[in-house]
Coordinates of C-alpha atoms and ligand atoms in Angstrom, one line a residue:
X7 CA 61.6 112.8 75.4
X8 CA 62.5 115.1 78.2
X9 CA 65.5 117.3 77.8
X10 CA 65.7 118.3 81.4
X11 CA 69.1 117.7 82.9
X12 CA 69.3 114.4 84.8
X13 CA 70.3 114.8 88.4
X14 CA 71.8 112.0 90.4
X15 CA 69.1 109.5 91.2
X16 CA 70.9 108.4 94.4
X17 CA 68.7 108.5 97.5
X18 CA 71.0 110.9 99.2
X19 CA 71.2 113.5 96.5
X20 CA 68.8 115.7 98.4
X21 CA 71.3 116.0 101.2
X22 CA 73.8 117.8 99.0
X23 CA 71.7 120.1 97.0
X24 CA 72.7 123.7 97.2
X25 CA 76.3 123.0 98.0
X26 CA 79.2 124.1 95.9
X27 CA 79.6 121.5 93.1
X28 CA 83.3 122.0 92.4
X29 CA 85.5 121.5 95.3
X30 CA 88.8 120.5 94.0
X31 CA 91.3 123.2 93.2
X32 CA 92.3 123.0 89.6
X33 CA 95.5 124.4 88.2
X34 CA 96.6 124.8 84.6
X35 CA 99.0 121.9 85.0
X36 CA 96.2 119.4 85.9
X37 CA 94.2 117.5 83.5
X38 CA 90.6 118.8 83.4
X39 CA 88.5 117.0 86.0
X40 CA 85.6 117.7 88.2
X41 CA 84.3 115.8 91.1
X42 CA 81.4 117.0 93.1
X43 CA 79.8 116.2 96.4
X44 CA 76.8 114.9 94.5
X45 CA 79.1 112.5 92.7
X46 CA 81.1 111.5 95.7
X47 CA 78.7 111.2 98.7
X48 CA 76.3 108.6 97.2
X49 CA 79.3 106.4 96.4
X50 CA 80.7 106.7 99.9
X51 CA 77.3 106.2 101.5
X52 CA 76.7 103.1 99.4
X53 CA 79.9 101.5 100.7
X54 CA 79.0 102.6 104.2
X55 CA 75.6 101.0 103.9
X56 CA 77.1 97.8 102.6
X57 CA 78.8 97.6 106.0
X58 CA 82.3 98.8 105.0
X59 CA 84.2 100.9 107.5
X60 CA 85.5 104.1 106.1
X61 CA 88.2 106.3 107.4
X62 CA 90.0 109.5 106.5
X63 CA 93.3 109.5 104.7
X64 CA 96.1 111.8 105.4
X65 CA 95.6 115.0 103.4
X66 CA 98.0 116.4 100.8
X67 CA 98.8 120.0 99.8
X68 CA 97.9 121.5 96.4
X69 CA 101.2 120.2 95.0
X70 CA 100.5 116.7 96.3
X71 CA 102.9 116.8 99.2
X72 CA 101.7 114.6 102.1
X73 CA 100.8 116.2 105.3
X74 CA 102.2 113.3 107.3
X75 CA 105.5 113.8 109.1
X76 CA 107.5 112.4 106.2
X77 CA 106.3 115.2 104.0
X78 CA 108.0 115.2 100.6
X79 CA 109.6 111.9 101.4
X80 CA 106.3 110.1 101.9
X81 CA 106.1 107.2 99.4
X82 CA 102.3 107.0 99.5
X83 CA 100.9 110.6 99.6
X84 CA 97.2 110.6 99.9
X85 CA 97.0 106.9 100.3
X86 CA 97.4 106.2 104.0
X87 CA 95.1 106.7 107.0
X88 CA 95.2 109.8 109.0
X89 CA 94.4 108.3 112.4
X90 CA 96.7 105.7 114.0
X91 CA 93.7 103.7 115.3
X92 CA 92.0 103.4 111.8
X93 CA 91.9 99.6 112.0
X94 CA 89.7 99.7 115.0
X95 CA 86.4 101.3 116.0
X96 CA 83.2 102.0 114.2
X97 CA 84.6 103.9 111.2
X98 CA 83.2 107.1 110.0
X99 CA 79.5 107.9 110.4
X100 CA 77.4 109.3 107.6
X101 CA 77.5 112.7 109.4
X102 CA 81.3 112.5 109.6
X103 CA 81.5 111.6 105.9
X104 CA 79.4 114.6 105.0
X105 CA 81.5 117.0 107.1
X106 CA 84.8 115.6 105.9
X107 CA 83.7 115.6 102.3
X108 CA 82.9 119.3 102.6
X109 CA 86.6 119.8 103.6
X110 CA 87.9 118.0 100.5
X111 CA 89.0 115.1 102.7
X112 CA 90.2 111.8 101.1
X113 CA 88.7 108.5 102.2
X114 CA 89.9 105.0 102.6
X115 CA 88.0 101.7 103.0
X116 CA 89.0 99.3 105.7
X117 CA 89.2 95.7 104.3
X118 CA 88.4 92.7 106.5
X119 CA 85.5 92.5 108.8
X120 CA 82.3 94.4 108.0
X121 CA 79.8 96.2 110.2
X122 CA 76.8 94.0 111.2
X123 CA 77.4 91.7 108.4
X124 CA 78.9 88.2 108.1
X125 CA 81.8 87.7 105.7
X126 CA 84.9 89.7 105.1
X127 CA 85.6 92.3 102.5
X128 CA 88.7 91.9 100.5
X129 CA 90.0 93.8 97.5
X130 CA 92.0 92.5 94.6
X131 CA 94.2 95.2 93.2
X132 CA 94.8 94.4 89.5
X133 CA 97.6 96.8 88.6
X134 CA 98.1 97.8 85.0
X135 CA 98.6 95.7 81.9
X136 CA 100.8 93.1 83.7
X137 CA 98.2 92.8 86.4
X138 CA 95.4 92.3 83.9
X139 CA 97.4 89.6 82.1
X140 CA 98.0 87.8 85.5
X141 CA 94.4 88.2 86.5
X142 CA 93.1 86.8 83.1
X143 CA 95.4 83.8 83.6
X144 CA 94.1 83.2 87.1
X145 CA 90.5 83.3 85.9
X146 CA 91.4 80.9 83.2
X147 CA 92.8 78.5 85.7
X148 CA 90.1 78.9 88.4
X149 CA 87.0 79.9 86.4
X150 CA 85.3 83.1 85.7
X151 CA 83.9 85.3 88.5
X152 CA 80.6 87.1 88.6
X153 CA 80.6 90.8 88.1
X154 CA 81.5 92.6 91.3
X155 CA 82.0 96.1 92.8
X156 CA 84.9 97.7 91.0
X157 CA 86.9 100.9 91.1
X158 CA 89.3 102.3 88.5
X159 CA 92.5 103.5 90.0
X160 CA 94.7 106.4 88.7
X161 CA 97.6 104.0 87.9
X162 CA 95.3 102.4 85.2
X163 CA 94.4 99.5 87.5
X164 CA 91.3 98.1 89.0
X165 CA 90.2 97.4 92.6
X166 CA 87.8 94.5 92.6
X167 CA 85.8 94.1 95.8
X168 CA 84.8 90.6 97.1
X169 CA 83.1 89.1 100.1
X170 CA 84.9 86.1 101.7
X171 CA 82.9 83.6 103.7
X172 CA 82.3 84.3 107.4
X173 CA 85.2 83.3 109.6
X174 CA 87.7 83.5 106.7
X175 CA 90.9 85.5 107.4
X176 CA 92.3 87.1 104.2
X177 CA 95.9 88.1 104.4
X178 CA 97.4 91.2 102.7
X179 CA 99.8 90.4 99.9
X180 CA 101.7 92.0 97.1
X181 CA 102.2 90.1 93.8
X182 CA 101.8 86.9 95.8
X183 CA 98.8 85.4 94.1
X184 CA 100.1 86.6 90.7
X185 CA 102.5 89.3 89.4
X186 CA 101.0 92.8 89.9
X187 CA 97.9 91.4 91.6
X188 CA 97.8 92.5 95.2
X189 CA 95.3 91.6 97.9
X190 CA 94.0 93.8 100.7
X191 CA 92.3 91.8 103.5
X192 CA 92.3 91.9 107.3
X193 CA 94.4 94.8 108.5
X194 CA 94.5 96.4 105.1
X195 CA 92.8 99.3 103.4
X196 CA 92.3 100.8 99.9
X197 CA 91.7 104.3 98.7
X198 CA 87.9 104.8 98.4
X199 CA 86.2 105.7 95.1
X200 CA 85.6 109.4 94.7
X201 CA 89.0 110.2 96.2
X202 CA 91.2 112.6 94.2
X203 CA 95.0 112.6 94.8
X204 CA 96.6 115.9 93.7
X205 CA 99.7 115.8 91.6
X206 CA 99.5 112.0 91.5
X207 CA 103.0 110.5 91.6
X208 CA 104.4 113.9 90.7
X209 CA 102.8 113.8 87.2
X210 CA 101.0 117.2 87.7
X211 CA 97.7 115.4 87.0
X212 CA 95.1 114.5 89.5
X213 CA 94.7 110.8 90.4
X214 CA 91.0 109.9 90.5
X215 CA 89.5 106.8 91.9
X216 CA 86.2 106.1 90.2
X217 CA 83.6 103.5 90.9
X218 CA 83.0 101.7 87.6
X219 CA 80.6 99.0 88.8
X220 CA 78.3 99.2 91.8
X221 CA 77.4 95.5 91.6
X222 CA 77.0 93.7 94.9
X223 CA 80.3 92.3 96.3
X224 CA 80.7 88.9 94.6
X225 CA 81.4 86.0 96.9
X226 CA 85.0 84.8 96.6
X227 CA 87.7 83.1 98.5
X228 CA 91.5 82.9 98.2
Ligands
ZN15 ZN1 102.4 110.5 104.0

């Protein structure tokens, strides 16, 4: 049995060798966490290669204050796109992702149409215990779904990624399909896995979005 440390087996790991591994400023008030370029870039590239359009989110300061014009009054610090035209255009290239990651940028995933791929990406946001209960009830009524790409969110929820049939328009909704189950479709976006939101909701802890299943996007419809 080899005892050599296992390095990330992702194909892009070579691109990030030699770079600083801990990029996120850590204060005594924040829960211990580490996220590295070697953790984050393969996850972002994977989504990019699946045809998802990525964009940059508005950055926040060390205390979590949003850099948008609303500043401390922003209700979604670290969660909204930086560019006004984020819904259009080609999204970030791999090179742009590398450069932005090195600056500790935060990333979003545009839902809806995909690059060079039929079908539309939509994300079901199952938020907390109430959301899980609602979701379980929906699955009971409509049947189980195959495993799909999933991201754990800092609120204790899950983002489940699905592929809708070509030509389908998926509307954004909040608690419409079930309580605490939101949908992000055309015109929407979600925070990408690997993103860390400082001082999440004023808790003093970092809010981390973590990919928990890299399964293919399961086909689904609403
Ligand atoms: Zn803001």
